[in-house]
CSV table of C-alpha atoms in Angstrom, one decimal:
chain,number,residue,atom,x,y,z
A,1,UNK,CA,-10.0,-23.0,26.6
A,2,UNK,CA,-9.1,-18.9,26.0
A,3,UNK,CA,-10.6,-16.6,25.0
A,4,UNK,CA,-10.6,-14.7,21.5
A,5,UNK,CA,-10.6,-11.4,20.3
A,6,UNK,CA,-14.1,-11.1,19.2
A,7,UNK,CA,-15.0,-12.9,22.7
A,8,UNK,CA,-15.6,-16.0,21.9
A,9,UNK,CA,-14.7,-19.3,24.0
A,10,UNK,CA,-12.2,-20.6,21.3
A,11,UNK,CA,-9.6,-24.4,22.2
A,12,UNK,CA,-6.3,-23.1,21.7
A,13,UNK,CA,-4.6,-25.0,18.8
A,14,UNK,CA,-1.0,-25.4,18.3
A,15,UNK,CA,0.9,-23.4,16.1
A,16,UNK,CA,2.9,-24.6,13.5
A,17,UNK,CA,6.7,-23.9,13.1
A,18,UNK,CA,8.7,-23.6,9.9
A,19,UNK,CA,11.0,-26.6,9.7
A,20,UNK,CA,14.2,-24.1,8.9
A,21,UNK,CA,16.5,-22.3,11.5
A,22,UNK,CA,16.4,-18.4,11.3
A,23,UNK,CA,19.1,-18.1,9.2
A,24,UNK,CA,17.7,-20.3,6.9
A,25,UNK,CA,14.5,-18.9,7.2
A,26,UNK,CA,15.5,-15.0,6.3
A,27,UNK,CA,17.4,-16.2,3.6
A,28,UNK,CA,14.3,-17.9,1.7
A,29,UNK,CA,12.6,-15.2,2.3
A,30,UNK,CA,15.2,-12.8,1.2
A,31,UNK,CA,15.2,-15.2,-2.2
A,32,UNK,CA,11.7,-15.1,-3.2
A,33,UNK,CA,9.7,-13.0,-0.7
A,34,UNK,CA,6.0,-13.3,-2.2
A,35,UNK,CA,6.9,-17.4,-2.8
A,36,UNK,CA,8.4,-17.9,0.5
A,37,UNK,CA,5.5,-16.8,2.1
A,38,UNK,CA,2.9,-18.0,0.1
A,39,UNK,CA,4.1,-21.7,0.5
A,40,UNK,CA,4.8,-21.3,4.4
A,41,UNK,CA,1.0,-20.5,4.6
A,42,UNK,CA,-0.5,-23.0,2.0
A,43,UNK,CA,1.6,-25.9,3.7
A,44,UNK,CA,1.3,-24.6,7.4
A,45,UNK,CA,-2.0,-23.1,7.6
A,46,UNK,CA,-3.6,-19.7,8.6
A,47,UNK,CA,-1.1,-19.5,11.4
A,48,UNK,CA,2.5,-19.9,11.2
A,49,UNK,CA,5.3,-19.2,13.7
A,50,UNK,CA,8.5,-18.2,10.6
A,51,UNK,CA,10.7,-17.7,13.7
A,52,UNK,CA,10.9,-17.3,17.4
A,53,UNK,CA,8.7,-14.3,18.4
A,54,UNK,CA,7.2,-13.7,14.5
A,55,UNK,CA,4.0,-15.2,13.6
A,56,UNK,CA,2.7,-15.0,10.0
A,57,UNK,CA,-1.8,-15.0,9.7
A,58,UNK,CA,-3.0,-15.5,6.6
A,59,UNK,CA,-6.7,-16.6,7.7
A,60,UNK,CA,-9.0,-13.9,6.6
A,61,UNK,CA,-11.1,-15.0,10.4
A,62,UNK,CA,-8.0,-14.2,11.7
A,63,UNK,CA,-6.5,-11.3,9.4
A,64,UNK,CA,-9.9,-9.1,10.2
A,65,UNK,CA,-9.5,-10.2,14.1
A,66,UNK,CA,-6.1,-8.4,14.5
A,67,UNK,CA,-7.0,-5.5,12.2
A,68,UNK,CA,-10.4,-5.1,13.8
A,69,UNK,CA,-8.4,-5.2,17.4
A,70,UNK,CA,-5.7,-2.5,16.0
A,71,UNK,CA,-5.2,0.2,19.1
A,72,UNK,CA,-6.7,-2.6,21.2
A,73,UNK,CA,-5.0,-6.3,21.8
A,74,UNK,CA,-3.0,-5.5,19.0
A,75,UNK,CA,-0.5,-2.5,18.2
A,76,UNK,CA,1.5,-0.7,15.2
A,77,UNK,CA,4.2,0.5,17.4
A,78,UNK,CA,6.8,1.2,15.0
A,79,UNK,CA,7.7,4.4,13.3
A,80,UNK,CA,9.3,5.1,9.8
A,81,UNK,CA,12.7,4.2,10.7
A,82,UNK,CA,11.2,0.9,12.5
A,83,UNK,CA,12.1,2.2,15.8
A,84,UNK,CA,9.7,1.9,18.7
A,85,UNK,CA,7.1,4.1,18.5
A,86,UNK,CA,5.2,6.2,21.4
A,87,UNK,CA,1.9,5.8,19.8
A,88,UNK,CA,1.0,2.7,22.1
A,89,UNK,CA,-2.5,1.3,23.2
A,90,UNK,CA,-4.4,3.6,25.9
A,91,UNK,CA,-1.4,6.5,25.2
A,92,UNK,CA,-2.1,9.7,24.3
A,93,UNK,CA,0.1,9.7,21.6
A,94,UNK,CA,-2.2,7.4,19.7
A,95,UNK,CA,-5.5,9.3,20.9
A,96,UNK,CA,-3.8,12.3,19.3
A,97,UNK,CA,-3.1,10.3,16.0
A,98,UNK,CA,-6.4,9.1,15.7
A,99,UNK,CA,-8.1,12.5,15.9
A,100,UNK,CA,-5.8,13.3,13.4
A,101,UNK,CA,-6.3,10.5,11.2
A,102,UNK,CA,-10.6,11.5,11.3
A,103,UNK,CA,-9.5,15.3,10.1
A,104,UNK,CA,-7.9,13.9,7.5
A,105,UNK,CA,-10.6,11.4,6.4
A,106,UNK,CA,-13.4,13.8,6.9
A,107,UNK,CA,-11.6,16.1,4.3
A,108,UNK,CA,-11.5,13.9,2.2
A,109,UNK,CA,-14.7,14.4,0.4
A,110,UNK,CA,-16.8,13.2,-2.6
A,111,UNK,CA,-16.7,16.6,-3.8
A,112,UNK,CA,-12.9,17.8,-3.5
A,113,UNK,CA,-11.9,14.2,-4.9
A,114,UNK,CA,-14.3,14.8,-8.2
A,115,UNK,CA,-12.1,18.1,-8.2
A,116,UNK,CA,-8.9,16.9,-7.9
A,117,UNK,CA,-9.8,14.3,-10.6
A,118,UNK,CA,-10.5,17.5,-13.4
A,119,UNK,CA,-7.1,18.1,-12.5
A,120,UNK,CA,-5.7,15.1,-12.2
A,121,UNK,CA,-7.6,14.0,-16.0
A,122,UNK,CA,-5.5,17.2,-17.7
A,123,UNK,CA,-2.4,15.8,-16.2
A,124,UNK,CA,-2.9,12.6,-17.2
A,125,UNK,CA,-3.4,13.8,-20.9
A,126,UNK,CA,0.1,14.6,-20.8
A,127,UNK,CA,1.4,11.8,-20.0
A,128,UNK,CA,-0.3,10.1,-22.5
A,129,UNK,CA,1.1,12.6,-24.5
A,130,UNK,CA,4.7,11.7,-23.6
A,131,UNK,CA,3.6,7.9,-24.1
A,132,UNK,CA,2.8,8.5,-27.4
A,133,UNK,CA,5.8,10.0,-28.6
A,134,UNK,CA,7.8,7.6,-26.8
A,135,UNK,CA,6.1,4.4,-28.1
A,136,UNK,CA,8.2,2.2,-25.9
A,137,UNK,CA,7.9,2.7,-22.2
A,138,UNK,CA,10.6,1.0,-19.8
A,139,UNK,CA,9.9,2.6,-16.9
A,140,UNK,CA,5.9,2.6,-16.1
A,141,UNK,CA,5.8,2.9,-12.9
A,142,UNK,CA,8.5,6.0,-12.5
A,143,UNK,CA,6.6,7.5,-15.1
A,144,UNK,CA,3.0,7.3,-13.7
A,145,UNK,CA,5.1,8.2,-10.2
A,146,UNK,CA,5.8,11.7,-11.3
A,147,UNK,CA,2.1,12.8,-11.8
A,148,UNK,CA,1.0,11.3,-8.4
A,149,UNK,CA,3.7,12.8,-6.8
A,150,UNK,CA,2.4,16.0,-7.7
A,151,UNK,CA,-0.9,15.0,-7.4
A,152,UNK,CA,-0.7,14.4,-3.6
A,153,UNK,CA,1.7,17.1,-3.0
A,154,UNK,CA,-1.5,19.8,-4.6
A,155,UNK,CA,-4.2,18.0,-2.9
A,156,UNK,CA,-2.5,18.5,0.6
A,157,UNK,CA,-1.1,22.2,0.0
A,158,UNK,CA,-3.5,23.8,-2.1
A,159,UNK,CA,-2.1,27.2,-4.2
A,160,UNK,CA,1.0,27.1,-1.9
A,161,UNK,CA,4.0,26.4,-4.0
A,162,UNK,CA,4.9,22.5,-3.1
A,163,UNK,CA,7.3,21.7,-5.9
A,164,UNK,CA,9.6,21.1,-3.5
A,165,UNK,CA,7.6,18.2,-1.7
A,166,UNK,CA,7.8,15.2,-4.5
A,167,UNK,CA,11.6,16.0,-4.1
A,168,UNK,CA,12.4,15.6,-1.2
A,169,UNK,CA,10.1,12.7,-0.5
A,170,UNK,CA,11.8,10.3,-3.0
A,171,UNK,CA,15.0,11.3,-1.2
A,172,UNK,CA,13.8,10.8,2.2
A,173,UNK,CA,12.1,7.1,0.6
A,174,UNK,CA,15.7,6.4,-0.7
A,175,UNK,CA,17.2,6.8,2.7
A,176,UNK,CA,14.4,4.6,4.4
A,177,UNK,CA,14.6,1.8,1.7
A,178,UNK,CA,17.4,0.1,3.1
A,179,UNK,CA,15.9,-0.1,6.5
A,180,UNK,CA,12.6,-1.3,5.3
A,181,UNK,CA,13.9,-3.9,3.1
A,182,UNK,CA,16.4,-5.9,5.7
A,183,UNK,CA,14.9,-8.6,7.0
A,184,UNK,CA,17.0,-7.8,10.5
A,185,UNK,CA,16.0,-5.8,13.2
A,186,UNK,CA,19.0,-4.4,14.8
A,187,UNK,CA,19.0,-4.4,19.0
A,188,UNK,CA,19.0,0.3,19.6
A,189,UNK,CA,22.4,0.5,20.4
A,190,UNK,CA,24.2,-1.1,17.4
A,191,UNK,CA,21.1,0.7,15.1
A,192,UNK,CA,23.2,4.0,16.7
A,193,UNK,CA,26.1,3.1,15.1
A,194,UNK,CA,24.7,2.3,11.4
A,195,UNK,CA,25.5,5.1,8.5
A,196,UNK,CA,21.7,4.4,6.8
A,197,UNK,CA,20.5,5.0,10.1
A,198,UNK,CA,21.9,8.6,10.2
A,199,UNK,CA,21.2,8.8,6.5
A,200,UNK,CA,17.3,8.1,7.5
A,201,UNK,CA,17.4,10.8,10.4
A,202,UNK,CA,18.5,13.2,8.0
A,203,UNK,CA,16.5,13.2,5.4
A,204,UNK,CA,13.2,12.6,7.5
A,205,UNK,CA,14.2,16.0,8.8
A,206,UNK,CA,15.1,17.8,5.3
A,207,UNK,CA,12.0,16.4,4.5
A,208,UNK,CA,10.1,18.2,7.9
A,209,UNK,CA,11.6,21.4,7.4
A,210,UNK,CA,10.4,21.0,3.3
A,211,UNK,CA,6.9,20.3,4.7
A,212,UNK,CA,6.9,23.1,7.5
A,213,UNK,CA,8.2,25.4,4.6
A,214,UNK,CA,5.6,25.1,2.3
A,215,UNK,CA,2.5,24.5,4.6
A,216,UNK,CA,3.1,27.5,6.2
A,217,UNK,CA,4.1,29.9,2.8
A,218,UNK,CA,2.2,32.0,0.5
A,219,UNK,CA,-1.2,30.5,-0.6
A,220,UNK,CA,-4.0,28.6,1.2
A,221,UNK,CA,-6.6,25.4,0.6
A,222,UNK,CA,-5.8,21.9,0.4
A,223,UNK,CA,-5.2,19.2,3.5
A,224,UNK,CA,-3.3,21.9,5.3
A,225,UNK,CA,-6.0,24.7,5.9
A,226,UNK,CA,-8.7,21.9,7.1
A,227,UNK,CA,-5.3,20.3,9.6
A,228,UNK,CA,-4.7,23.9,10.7
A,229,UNK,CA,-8.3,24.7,11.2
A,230,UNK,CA,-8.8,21.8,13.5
A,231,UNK,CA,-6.2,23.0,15.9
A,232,UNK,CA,-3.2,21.2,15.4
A,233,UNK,CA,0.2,23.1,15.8
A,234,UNK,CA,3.4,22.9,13.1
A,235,UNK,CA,4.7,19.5,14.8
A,236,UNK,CA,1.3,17.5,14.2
A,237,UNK,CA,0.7,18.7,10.7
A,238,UNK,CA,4.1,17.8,9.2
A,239,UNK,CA,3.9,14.3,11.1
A,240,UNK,CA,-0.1,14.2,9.7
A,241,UNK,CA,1.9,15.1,6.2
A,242,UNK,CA,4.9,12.9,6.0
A,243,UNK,CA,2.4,9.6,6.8
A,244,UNK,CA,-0.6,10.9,4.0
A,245,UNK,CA,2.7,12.0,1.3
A,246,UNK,CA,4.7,8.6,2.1
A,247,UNK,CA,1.6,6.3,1.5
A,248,UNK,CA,1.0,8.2,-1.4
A,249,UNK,CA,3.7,8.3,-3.1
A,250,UNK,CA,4.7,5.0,-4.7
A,251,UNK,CA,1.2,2.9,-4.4
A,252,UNK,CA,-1.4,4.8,-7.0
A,253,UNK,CA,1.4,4.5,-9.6
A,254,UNK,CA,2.3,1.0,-8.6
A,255,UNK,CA,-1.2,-0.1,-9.0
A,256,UNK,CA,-1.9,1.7,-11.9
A,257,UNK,CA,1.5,0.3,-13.7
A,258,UNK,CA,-0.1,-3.6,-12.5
A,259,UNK,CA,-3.4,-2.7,-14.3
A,260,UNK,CA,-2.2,-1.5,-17.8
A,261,UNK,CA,0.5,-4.8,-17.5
A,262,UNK,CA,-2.6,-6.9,-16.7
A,263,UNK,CA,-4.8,-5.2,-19.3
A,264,UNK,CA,-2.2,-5.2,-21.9
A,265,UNK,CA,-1.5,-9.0,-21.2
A,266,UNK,CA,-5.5,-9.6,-21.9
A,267,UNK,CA,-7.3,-8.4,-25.3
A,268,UNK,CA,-10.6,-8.7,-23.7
A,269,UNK,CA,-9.8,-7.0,-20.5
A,270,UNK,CA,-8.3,-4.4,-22.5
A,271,UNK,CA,-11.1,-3.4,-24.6
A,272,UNK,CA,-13.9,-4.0,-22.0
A,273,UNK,CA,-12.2,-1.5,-19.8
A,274,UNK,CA,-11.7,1.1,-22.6
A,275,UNK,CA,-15.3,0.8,-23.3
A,276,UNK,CA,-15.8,1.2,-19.4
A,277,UNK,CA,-12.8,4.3,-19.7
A,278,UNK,CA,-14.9,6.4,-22.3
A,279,UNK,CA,-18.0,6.5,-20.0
A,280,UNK,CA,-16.0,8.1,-17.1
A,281,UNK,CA,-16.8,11.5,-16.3
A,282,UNK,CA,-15.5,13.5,-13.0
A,283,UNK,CA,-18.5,14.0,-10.9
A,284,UNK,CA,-19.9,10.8,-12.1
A,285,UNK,CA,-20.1,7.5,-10.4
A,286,UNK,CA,-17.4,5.7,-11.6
A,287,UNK,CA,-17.6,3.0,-14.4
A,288,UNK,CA,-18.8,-0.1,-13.1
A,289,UNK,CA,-16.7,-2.3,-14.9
A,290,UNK,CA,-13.2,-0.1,-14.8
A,291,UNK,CA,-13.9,-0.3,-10.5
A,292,UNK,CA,-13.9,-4.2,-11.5
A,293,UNK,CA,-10.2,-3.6,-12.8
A,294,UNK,CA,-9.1,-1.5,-10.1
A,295,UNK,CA,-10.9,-4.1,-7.2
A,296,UNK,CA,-8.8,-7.0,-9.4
A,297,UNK,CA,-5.5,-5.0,-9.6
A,298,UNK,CA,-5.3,-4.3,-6.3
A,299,UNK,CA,-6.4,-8.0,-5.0
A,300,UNK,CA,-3.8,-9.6,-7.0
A,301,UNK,CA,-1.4,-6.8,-6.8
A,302,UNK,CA,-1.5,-5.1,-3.7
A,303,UNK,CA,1.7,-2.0,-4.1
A,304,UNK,CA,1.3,-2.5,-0.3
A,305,UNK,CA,1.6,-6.1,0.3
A,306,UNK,CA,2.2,-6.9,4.3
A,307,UNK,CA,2.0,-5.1,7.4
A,308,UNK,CA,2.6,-5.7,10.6
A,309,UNK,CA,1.4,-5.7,14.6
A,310,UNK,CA,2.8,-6.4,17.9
A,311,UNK,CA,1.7,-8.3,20.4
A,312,UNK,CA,2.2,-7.4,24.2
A,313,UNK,CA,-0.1,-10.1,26.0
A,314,UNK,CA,-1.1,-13.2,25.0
A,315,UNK,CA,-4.3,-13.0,23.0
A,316,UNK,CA,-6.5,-16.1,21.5
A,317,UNK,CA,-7.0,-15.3,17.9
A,318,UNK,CA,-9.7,-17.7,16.4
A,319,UNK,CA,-8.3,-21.1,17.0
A,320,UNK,CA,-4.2,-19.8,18.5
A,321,UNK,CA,-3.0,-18.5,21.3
A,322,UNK,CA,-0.8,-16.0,20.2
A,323,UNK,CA,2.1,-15.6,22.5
A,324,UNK,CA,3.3,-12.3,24.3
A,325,UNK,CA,5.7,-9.9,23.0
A,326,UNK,CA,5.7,-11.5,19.2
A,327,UNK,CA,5.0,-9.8,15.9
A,328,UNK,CA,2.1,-10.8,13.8
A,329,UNK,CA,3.2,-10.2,10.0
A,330,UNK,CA,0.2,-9.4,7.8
A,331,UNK,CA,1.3,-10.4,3.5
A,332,UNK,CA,-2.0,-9.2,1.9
A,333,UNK,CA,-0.5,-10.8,-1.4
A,334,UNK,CA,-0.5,-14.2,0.3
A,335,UNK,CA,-3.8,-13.5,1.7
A,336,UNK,CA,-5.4,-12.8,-1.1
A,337,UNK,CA,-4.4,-15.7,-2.9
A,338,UNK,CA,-5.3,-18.0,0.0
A,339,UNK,CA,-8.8,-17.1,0.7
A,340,UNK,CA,-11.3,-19.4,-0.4
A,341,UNK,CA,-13.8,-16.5,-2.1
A,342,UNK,CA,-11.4,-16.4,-5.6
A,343,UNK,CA,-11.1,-19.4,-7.8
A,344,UNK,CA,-8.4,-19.4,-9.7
A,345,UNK,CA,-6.5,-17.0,-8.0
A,346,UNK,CA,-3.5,-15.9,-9.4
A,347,UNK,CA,-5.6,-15.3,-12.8
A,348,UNK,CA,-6.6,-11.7,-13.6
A,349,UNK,CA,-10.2,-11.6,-13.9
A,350,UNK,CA,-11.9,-8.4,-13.8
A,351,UNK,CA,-15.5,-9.8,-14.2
A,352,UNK,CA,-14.7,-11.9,-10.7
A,353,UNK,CA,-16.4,-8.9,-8.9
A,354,UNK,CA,-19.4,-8.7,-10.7
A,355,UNK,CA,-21.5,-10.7,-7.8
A,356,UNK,CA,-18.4,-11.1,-5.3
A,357,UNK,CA,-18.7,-9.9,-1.8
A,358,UNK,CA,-15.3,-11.3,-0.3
A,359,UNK,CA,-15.9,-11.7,3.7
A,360,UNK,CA,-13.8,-10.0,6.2
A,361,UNK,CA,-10.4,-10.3,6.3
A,362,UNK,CA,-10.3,-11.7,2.3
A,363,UNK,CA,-10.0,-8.4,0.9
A,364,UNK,CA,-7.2,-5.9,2.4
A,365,UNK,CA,-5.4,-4.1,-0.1
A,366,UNK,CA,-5.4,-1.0,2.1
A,367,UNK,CA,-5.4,-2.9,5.6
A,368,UNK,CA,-8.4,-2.3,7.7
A,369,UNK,CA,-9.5,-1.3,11.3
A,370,UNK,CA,-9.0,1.5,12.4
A,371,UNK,CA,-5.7,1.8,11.3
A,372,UNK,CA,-7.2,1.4,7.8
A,373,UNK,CA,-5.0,3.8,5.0
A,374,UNK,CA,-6.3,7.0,5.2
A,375,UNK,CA,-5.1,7.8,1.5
A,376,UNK,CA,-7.9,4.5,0.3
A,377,UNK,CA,-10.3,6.6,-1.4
A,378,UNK,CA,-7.7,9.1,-3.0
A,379,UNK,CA,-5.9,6.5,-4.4
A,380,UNK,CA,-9.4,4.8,-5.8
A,381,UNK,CA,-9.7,8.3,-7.2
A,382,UNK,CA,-5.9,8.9,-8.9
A,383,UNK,CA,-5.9,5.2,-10.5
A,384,UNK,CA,-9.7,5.0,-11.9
A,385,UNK,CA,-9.0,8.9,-13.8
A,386,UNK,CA,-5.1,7.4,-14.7
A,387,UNK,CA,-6.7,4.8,-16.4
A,388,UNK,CA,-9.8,6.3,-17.4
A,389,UNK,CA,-7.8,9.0,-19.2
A,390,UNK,CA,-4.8,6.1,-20.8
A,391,UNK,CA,-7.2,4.2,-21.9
A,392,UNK,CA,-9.3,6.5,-24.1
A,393,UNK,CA,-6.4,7.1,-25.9
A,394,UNK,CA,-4.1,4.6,-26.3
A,395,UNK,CA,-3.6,0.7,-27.0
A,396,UNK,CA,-1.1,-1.2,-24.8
A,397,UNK,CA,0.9,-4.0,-25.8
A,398,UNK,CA,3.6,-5.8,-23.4
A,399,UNK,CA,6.8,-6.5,-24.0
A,400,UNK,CA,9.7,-8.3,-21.6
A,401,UNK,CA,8.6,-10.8,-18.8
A,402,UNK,CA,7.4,-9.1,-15.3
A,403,UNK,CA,8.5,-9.9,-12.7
A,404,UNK,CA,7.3,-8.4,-9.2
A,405,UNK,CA,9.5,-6.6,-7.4
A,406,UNK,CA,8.7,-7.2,-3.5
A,407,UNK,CA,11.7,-5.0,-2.0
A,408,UNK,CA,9.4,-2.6,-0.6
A,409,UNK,CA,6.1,-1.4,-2.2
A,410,UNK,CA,5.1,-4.5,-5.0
A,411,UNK,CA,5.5,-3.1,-8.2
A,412,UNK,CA,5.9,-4.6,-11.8
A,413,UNK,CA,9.4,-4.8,-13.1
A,414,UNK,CA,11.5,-6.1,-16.1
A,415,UNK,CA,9.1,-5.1,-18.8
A,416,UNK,CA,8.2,-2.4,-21.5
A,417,UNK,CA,4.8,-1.3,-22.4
A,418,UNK,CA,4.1,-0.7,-26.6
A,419,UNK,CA,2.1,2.7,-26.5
A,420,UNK,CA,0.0,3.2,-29.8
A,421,UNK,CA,-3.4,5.0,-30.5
A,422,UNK,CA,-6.6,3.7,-30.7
């Protein structure tokens, strides 16, 4: 008998092992990430150990028990470049973070969302400008990228002058990529040695000085007054910055790009959700039925699609002892399609959420906890006025077959979108 997380006397069970060696193992995975996972869960179970000292949960029980316990029994104690990080359970590093984190939240208010969405709709008038005279779209996601690259770089700095910002981003992103995408974690000493380590260090601090440069120049409103204003100093607000820009950067235009592919796959999700598109207004609750679209997107297609935790001491989590010093990983794509709430899962249908309430754990596109994304309800707010805005004016047709590319944040790939009026 242990017990769990929650405090309940729980029988520890067993946990099942992949039948494959590690080498084996990582190269699945590396051949068909979402796949891999998703049939090491539906033939193992909610808990899975992949390989020696990293356990997979896909149990929704257990998926809101070690996002619940975040900062507790259970720890994100990595930083960008994956290295170990000093924000660690009881520290206070992570006390510090957390403050942090609540600024940020707090500032992000009904009122200066519905603001940044009059912007944002202007913005988004342009691009279905350039949609139009392009007729033919390859390149979605890039394309939807460049407006909420700006868009996040104007929410957090205001007047000041942050053209700079998307820039040097993408170029610190480039320089993480490799590191995020390898399946290997390399021991500290041979990670020393490696050129996209030094690459990584580099650019993470171009991208610092970028930040420091333009939340402290000419100007004033935005993220950075209300960080300032609560007391931090320089170092805290470009750390606060690089996490809120980075989460930002890829996923609103990811998920849109998943919802027009979706949408232009379906006639009658298309035109149910232009109907819902030409009630939106800033200031006004959203659209019912374009939320549905958005809540559908982002269960089927989460842009951020695992996570991870660490495990110091041995912790019961529902029915499994889960053993010190191991990695939980988190795939919210897998999870989604697991849970028992959504019949026929890997289907697109909008209407699902009309009377669905999926329980804890079942429904994480932006994690949960306390470590919960502190961007969710911007990016709720860039993709409903992206698509609000797109689909007022234009008709989508699909062309190519998508595929999704899982390398880092899920996006739709190997497709063109057919861009026509309405």
């Amino acid at each position: 008998m242990g017990t769990d997380v929650d405090g309940m006397p729980r029988k520890a069970e067993q946990i099942p092992t992949v039948g494959l060696n590690r080498t084996s193992t990582v190269q699945s995975y590396n051949n068909d990430r979402l796949g891999f996972l998703h049939e090491m869960a539906r033939s193992h179970g909610p808990v899975v150990q992949l390989w020696p000292g990293t356990l997979m949960v896909t149990g929704p029980q257990e998926v809101h028990a070690v996002l619940k316990n975040t900062n507790r029994k259970f720890a994100k104690d990595r930083d960008l470049r994956l290295k170990k990080s000093k924000d660690t359970p009881g520290s206070q590093n992570l006390a510090d973070w957390m403050s942090t984190r609540r600024t940020v939240v707090t500032g992000m208010t009904a009122q200066s969302l519905d603001e940044h969405a009059v912007w944002l709709s202007s913005e988004a008038d342009q691009v279905a400008d350039r949609m139009l005279r392009r007729h033919r779209v390859d390149d979605v996601t890039a394309t939807l990228e460049q407006v909420t690259s700006r868009s996040i770089a104007r929410f957090c700095f205001g007047s000041r002058d942050a053209t700079a910002v998307p820039v040097a981003a993408q170029a610190m992103l480039d320089a993480l990529f490799p590191i995020f995408s390898s399946p290997y974690e390399f021991p500290p000493y041979l990670k020393l040695l490696q050129p996209r380590e030094w690459r990584a260090g580099r650019r993470i601090r171009a991208m610092h000085d970028v930040l420091l440069s333009t939340a402290t120049g000419a100007g004033g409103g935005g993220l950075v007054d209300l960080l300032y204003d609560s007391g931090l100093d320089d170092a805290a607000v470009v750390d606060a910055l690089t996490s809120i820009l980075l989460a930002a950067h890829w996923v609103p235009a990811a998920a849109t790009a998943w919802a027009l592919v979706e949408l232009a796959r379906d006639r009658t999700e298309q035109e149910a959700a232009r109907r819902a598109a030409l009630a939106w207004r800033p200031f006004q609750p959203e659209p019912q039925e374009l939320g549905w679209v958005v809540d559908e997107t982002l269960r089927l297609w989460p842009p951020s699609w695992i996570t991870d935790r660490a495990v110091d001491d041995a912790v019961v989590c529902g029915s499994w002892t889960l053993p010190p010093r191991s990695r939980v990983v988190l795939p919210f794509w897998v999870i989604h399609r697991l849970a028992d709430c959504y019949p026929d899962p890997s289907t697109f249908r909008s209407r699902r959420w009309e009377d669905l309430t999926p329980p804890p754990g079942a429904y994480v596109p932006f994690g949960g906890g306390p470590r919960r994304c502190l961007g969710a309800r911007f990016a709720r707010t860039e993709i409903i006025t992206l698509l609000a805005v797109l689909l007022r004016r234009l008709d989508f047709r699909l062309e190519g077959q998508v595929r999704p590319d899982a390398r880092n944040t899920l996006g739709p790939a190997g497709f063109s979108l057919v861009a026509e009026p309405c």
